Amino acid sequence: MSTGAVLAAGRSSRAQAGAFVGTSTLTWFTLRLDRVRILVWALVLGALPASFLPALEDLMPTQEDRQLRAELIRSPAAVVMSGPGYGLDDYTYGAMVANEIGLLAMVAAAIMSILLVVRHTRTEEETGRAELVRANVVGPRAGLTAALASAVVANLAVGLLLAAGLTAGGLGAVDSLSFGAGVAAVGLVFAGVAALTAQLSEHARASTGLAMAFLGVSFALRAVGDVTELESGSPLTWLSPLGWAQATRAFVDLRWWPLALCLGLAVLTTALAFLLLGRRDVGAGLVRPRPGRAAGHPLLAGPFALTFRLHRGGLTAWVVAVLLAGLAFGSLTDSVTEALVDNELLARTIVTGDGGDLVDGFLAAMIEYLALAVGAYAVSSVLRLRAEETSGRLEPLLSAPVSRWRWLGAGLAVAVLNCAVLLVMAGVGTGVSSAAATGDGGLVLVSLGASLAFLPAVLLVTGVAVLLLGLAPKALGLAWLVVVYALLVGLLGPLLDLPPAAADLSPFSHVPALPAVELTPAPLVWLTGLALVSLLAGMAGFRRRDVPA
C-alpha cells in the first residue's frame, strides 16, 4: 500500500469518527429534555397490562369463565383490534394479557418512538435549533444518533417495566420478558421508520404523518391477515411488524425468532436513514416542496383557504388510509358472516339485540373503529393550530386584518369539514366492499349513514380539544385522553365490566350502533349541543388569552 493510500485511509477513518462527535453529550441532553415524557410513557405502558391481572382473576376465576372469554376473542371484531388469539383452546391469564393488551401496547410504543425521534431530528431542523447546535463541535450524525439512542432507552424502559410488572403479577418470568421484548422491538422498528421519514420531508408534521401512515398500513395488513387466516400465519400478517411481535406467542408457545425480524427491520431503516442523512443539507428534505404561486393564488385567499391548503397533504394521506381500511374491513363481511352463522355464541358478540343481523352487527363494529380513527384526526387538527401559534407564524398573521375569531373559526371549519370527508370515505369504503362481497348494493348507503352518525361524537372530541386550546393551551395534549379512553372502553369495557357511568364518559358509546339498531336521534342531538358549547367556550378563551401563551 502506498503512503498516499495510508494517509487517505487515515483521513477517512477520522472523518467517520468525527461525524459522531458530541453524540454522548447530545444523548444526555435529549434524555434530560424528555425525562418526564419518557417516564410517563414507560410507567403507563409498563403498568397497563400488569394492572389488569387482578381484574382478570376477579372477573374470570374459573377455566369455564376464561373459555367463554376466549370465544369472544375469536369474534372478527376482536381479531381486528387485538390479534389472532393464540392459546384460545386453553385460555390462561397470560394468554389474555398477550392477546387483549399486547397489540395496544405495541401501537402505543410505536407512537411514542415516532414522536420522540421526529421531535429531536426534523423538528430541531425545522425550528433552526439544529444549525445552532451544529455550529459547535458536533458531528453531522450526532443528532440522529442521539435521537435514536433516546428512543432505545425509552423502549428498553417500557419493555423492562412490562416484564417486571407481569412477573410480579404471577406470570412466568421468561414469557413476561418476551412480551416486553416484543413491545420494545416494535417501538425500535418505528423509531427507525421515523428516522427514515425525517430525511424525506422538510416539515416535522409530514415526517410524523408518513411514519404514522406506515403504522396504519402495518395495522391494516395484520388485521386483514388475522381475520382471513386465524392463527395460521397469513402472508398479509407476515408483512406487518405488529404481526411479527405477536407471533412470539408469549404465554402460549414461546418462540423468540420473530423478534429477529423486528430488529432486522429496525437496523435496515436506521442504516437507510444515516445513508440519506449524508445526501441532504441541514434543514432540507430529500423530497423538495413544489414552489407555488403566492400572489393571487385562490388557495391562499383568506384564513380558510390557507388552512385548507396547509391541511390538504395530511388529509390526502388520511383519506387513502381510511378508505383502504374500510375496503379491507368490508371485504371480510361475507366470509365472516358465513363463519359465524353456525356459531351462536360468537354471533352474539357482534349482534345487538334479539334477532339482529350478522352483517349489520359486523359493519357497525368496523365503522365504530374507523370513527375512532377520525376522532384522532380531529385532535391532530387542533394540535396543528397550536403549532402555528408556538412556531411564531400566527402573530404576523394576526397583525394583518384577520381577527382571532376568524382565524380560529376558519381552522375549525376546515377540521370539521375534513372529519366529515373522512367519515364519508369510511362509510363508502366499507359499504362498497361489503356490497361487492355480499351482493347487496344497499349496504353502501347503509354504511354511509352509519359512519356519518358518528359526526356529533367527533365534533365533541374536537370541542374538548378546542376548549383546552383556548383555556389551557399547554395542556392541549390531554385531548388525546378522550380518544384513548374511548378506545379502551370499546376494547376493554366488556372485560373490565365497567359500570354504565364509566362507559358513558366516552362520546362514541352514545352513538347508536347503526345499522344493527334503530336510529335514535336524541343522543346525537345532545352530543352536538355539547360540542357547540365546547367549541364556543374554547374560541372565547382563545380570544381573551395572550398569543403566544
Coordinates of C-alpha atoms in Angstrom, one line a residue, residues 15-254:
A15 CA -13.9 11.8 9.2
Q16 CA -16.1 8.9 10.1
A17 CA -15.2 9.2 13.8
G18 CA -15.8 13.0 13.6
A19 CA -19.3 12.5 12.2
F20 CA -20.3 11.2 15.7
V21 CA -18.5 13.8 17.8
G22 CA -20.8 15.1 20.6
T23 CA -23.2 12.1 20.5
S24 CA -22.9 11.4 24.2
T25 CA -23.5 15.0 25.2
L26 CA -26.5 15.3 22.9
T27 CA -27.9 12.0 24.1
W28 CA -27.8 13.1 27.7
F29 CA -29.3 16.4 26.8
T30 CA -32.1 14.7 24.8
L31 CA -32.8 12.4 27.7
R32 CA -32.9 15.3 30.1
L33 CA -35.4 17.2 27.9
D34 CA -37.7 14.2 27.6
R35 CA -37.2 12.7 31.0
V36 CA -40.8 13.4 32.0
R37 CA -42.2 12.3 28.7
I38 CA -40.2 9.0 28.7
L39 CA -41.1 8.4 32.4
V40 CA -44.8 8.9 31.8
W41 CA -44.8 6.7 28.7
A42 CA -42.8 4.0 30.4
L43 CA -45.0 4.0 33.6
V44 CA -48.3 4.0 31.7
L45 CA -47.3 1.3 29.2
G46 CA -45.4 -0.8 31.8
A47 CA -48.3 -0.7 34.3
L48 CA -51.2 -1.2 31.8
P49 CA -51.0 -5.0 31.3
A50 CA -50.0 -5.8 34.9
S51 CA -52.9 -3.7 36.3
F52 CA -55.4 -5.9 34.5
L53 CA -54.2 -9.1 36.2
P54 CA -56.2 -8.6 39.4
A55 CA -59.3 -7.7 37.5
L56 CA -58.9 -10.8 35.3
E57 CA -58.6 -13.0 38.3
D58 CA -61.7 -11.5 40.0
L59 CA -63.9 -11.5 36.9
M60 CA -62.9 -14.9 35.5
P61 CA -61.7 -17.1 38.3
T62 CA -62.6 -20.4 36.7
Q63 CA -61.4 -22.1 33.5
E64 CA -65.0 -22.1 32.2
D65 CA -65.2 -18.3 32.6
R66 CA -61.9 -17.9 30.7
Q67 CA -63.1 -20.2 27.8
L68 CA -66.2 -18.1 27.4
R69 CA -64.0 -15.1 27.1
A70 CA -61.9 -17.0 24.6
E71 CA -65.0 -17.4 22.4
L72 CA -65.4 -13.6 22.5
I73 CA -61.8 -13.1 21.3
R74 CA -62.5 -15.4 18.4
S75 CA -65.0 -12.9 17.0
P76 CA -63.9 -11.0 13.9
A77 CA -64.2 -7.6 15.6
A78 CA -61.9 -8.7 18.4
V79 CA -59.4 -10.2 16.0
V80 CA -59.2 -6.9 14.1
M81 CA -58.5 -4.9 17.2
S82 CA -56.4 -7.4 19.2
G83 CA -54.8 -10.2 17.0
P84 CA -55.1 -13.8 16.0
G85 CA -55.7 -15.0 19.6
Y86 CA -53.1 -17.6 20.4
G87 CA -53.9 -20.2 23.1
L88 CA -57.7 -19.9 23.0
D89 CA -58.2 -23.6 23.5
D90 CA -56.7 -23.4 27.0
Y91 CA -57.1 -19.7 27.8
T92 CA -54.8 -18.6 30.6
Y93 CA -54.3 -15.2 32.3
G94 CA -51.0 -14.8 30.4
A95 CA -52.6 -15.5 27.1
M96 CA -55.3 -13.0 28.0
V97 CA -52.8 -10.3 28.6
A98 CA -50.8 -11.1 25.4
N99 CA -54.0 -11.3 23.2
E100 CA -56.0 -8.5 24.6
I101 CA -53.5 -5.9 25.7
G102 CA -50.4 -6.7 23.6
L103 CA -51.4 -5.0 20.4
L104 CA -52.5 -1.9 22.2
A105 CA -49.1 -1.7 24.0
M106 CA -47.2 -2.2 20.7
V107 CA -49.1 0.6 18.9
A108 CA -48.5 2.9 21.8
A109 CA -44.8 2.1 21.8
A110 CA -44.7 2.8 18.1
I111 CA -46.4 6.2 18.5
M112 CA -44.0 7.0 21.4
S113 CA -41.0 6.2 19.2
I114 CA -42.2 8.2 16.2
L115 CA -42.9 11.3 18.3
L116 CA -39.6 11.1 20.1
V117 CA -37.4 10.6 17.1
V118 CA -39.2 13.3 14.9
R119 CA -39.1 15.7 17.8
H120 CA -35.3 15.5 18.1
T121 CA -34.5 15.3 14.4
R122 CA -36.8 17.1 11.9
T123 CA -38.4 19.4 14.5
E124 CA -34.9 20.6 15.6
E125 CA -34.0 21.3 12.0
E126 CA -37.3 23.0 11.1
T127 CA -37.0 25.4 14.0
G128 CA -33.4 26.2 13.3
R129 CA -32.0 24.9 16.6
A130 CA -30.1 22.1 14.8
E131 CA -27.9 24.6 13.0
L132 CA -27.0 26.4 16.2
V133 CA -26.0 23.0 17.7
R134 CA -24.0 22.1 14.7
A135 CA -22.1 25.3 14.9
N136 CA -20.4 23.8 17.9
V137 CA -18.1 20.8 17.9
V138 CA -20.9 18.4 16.9
G139 CA -20.7 15.9 14.1
P140 CA -23.3 15.7 11.4
R141 CA -24.6 12.3 12.6
A142 CA -24.6 13.1 16.3
G143 CA -28.1 14.5 16.3
L144 CA -29.8 11.5 14.7
T145 CA -27.7 9.1 16.8
A146 CA -28.7 10.8 20.0
A147 CA -32.4 10.8 19.0
L148 CA -32.3 7.0 18.2
A149 CA -30.3 6.4 21.4
S150 CA -33.1 8.1 23.4
A151 CA -35.7 6.0 21.6
V152 CA -33.7 2.9 22.5
V153 CA -33.6 3.9 26.2
A154 CA -37.4 4.7 26.2
N155 CA -38.3 1.3 24.6
L156 CA -36.0 -0.6 26.9
A157 CA -37.6 1.1 29.9
V158 CA -41.0 0.1 28.6
G159 CA -40.0 -3.5 27.9
L160 CA -38.3 -4.0 31.3
L161 CA -41.2 -2.4 33.2
L162 CA -43.6 -4.7 31.3
A163 CA -41.6 -7.8 32.2
A164 CA -41.2 -6.8 35.8
G165 CA -44.9 -6.0 36.3
L166 CA -46.2 -9.2 34.7
T167 CA -43.6 -11.3 36.6
A168 CA -44.7 -9.6 39.9
G169 CA -48.3 -10.4 39.0
G170 CA -47.5 -14.1 39.0
L171 CA -46.8 -14.8 35.3
G172 CA -43.8 -16.7 34.0
A173 CA -40.6 -14.6 34.0
V174 CA -39.3 -15.8 30.6
D175 CA -42.7 -15.3 28.9
S176 CA -43.1 -11.9 30.6
L177 CA -39.6 -10.9 29.3
S178 CA -40.6 -12.0 25.8
F179 CA -43.8 -9.9 25.9
G180 CA -41.9 -6.8 27.0
A181 CA -39.2 -7.5 24.4
G182 CA -41.9 -7.7 21.7
V183 CA -43.3 -4.4 22.6
A184 CA -39.9 -2.8 22.7
A185 CA -38.9 -4.4 19.4
V186 CA -41.9 -2.8 17.7
G187 CA -41.0 0.5 19.2
L188 CA -37.5 0.2 17.8
V189 CA -38.9 -0.6 14.3
F190 CA -40.9 2.6 14.2
A191 CA -38.0 4.6 15.7
G192 CA -36.1 3.6 12.6
V193 CA -39.1 4.3 10.4
A194 CA -39.4 7.8 11.9
A195 CA -35.6 8.4 11.4
L196 CA -36.1 7.5 7.8
T197 CA -39.1 9.7 7.1
A198 CA -37.4 12.6 8.9
Q199 CA -34.9 12.6 6.0
L200 CA -37.6 12.8 3.3
S201 CA -39.6 15.9 4.2
E202 CA -38.7 19.4 5.4
H203 CA -41.5 19.5 7.9
A204 CA -42.0 17.6 11.1
R205 CA -45.7 17.1 10.7
A206 CA -45.1 15.5 7.2
S207 CA -42.4 13.2 8.7
T208 CA -44.7 12.2 11.5
G209 CA -47.6 11.6 9.1
L210 CA -45.5 9.4 6.9
A211 CA -44.4 7.3 9.9
M212 CA -47.9 7.1 11.2
A213 CA -49.2 6.0 7.8
F214 CA -46.7 3.2 7.8
L215 CA -48.1 2.2 11.3
G216 CA -51.6 2.3 9.9
V217 CA -50.7 0.1 6.9
S218 CA -49.0 -2.3 9.3
F219 CA -52.1 -2.5 11.4
A220 CA -54.4 -3.0 8.4
L221 CA -52.2 -5.7 6.9
R222 CA -52.2 -7.6 10.3
A223 CA -55.9 -7.1 10.8
V224 CA -57.0 -8.4 7.4
G225 CA -54.4 -11.3 7.6
D226 CA -55.5 -12.4 11.0
V227 CA -59.2 -12.4 10.1
T228 CA -58.8 -14.3 6.9
E229 CA -56.5 -16.9 8.3
L230 CA -56.9 -17.1 12.1
E231 CA -53.8 -18.5 13.8
S232 CA -52.4 -20.0 10.6
G233 CA -50.0 -17.3 9.6
S234 CA -51.5 -15.3 6.7
P235 CA -49.0 -13.8 4.3
L236 CA -50.5 -10.4 5.0
T237 CA -49.8 -10.8 8.7
W238 CA -46.2 -11.6 8.0
L239 CA -45.8 -8.3 6.1
S240 CA -46.5 -6.4 9.4
P241 CA -44.0 -5.8 12.2
L242 CA -47.0 -6.0 14.6
G243 CA -47.7 -9.5 13.3
W244 CA -44.0 -10.4 13.9
A245 CA -44.1 -9.4 17.5
Q246 CA -47.4 -11.2 18.2
A247 CA -46.0 -14.3 16.5
T248 CA -43.7 -14.8 19.5
R249 CA -46.8 -16.4 21.1
A250 CA -45.9 -15.3 24.7
F251 CA -47.5 -17.3 27.5
V252 CA -48.7 -19.9 24.9
D253 CA -45.9 -21.4 22.8
L254 CA -42.9 -19.1 23.2

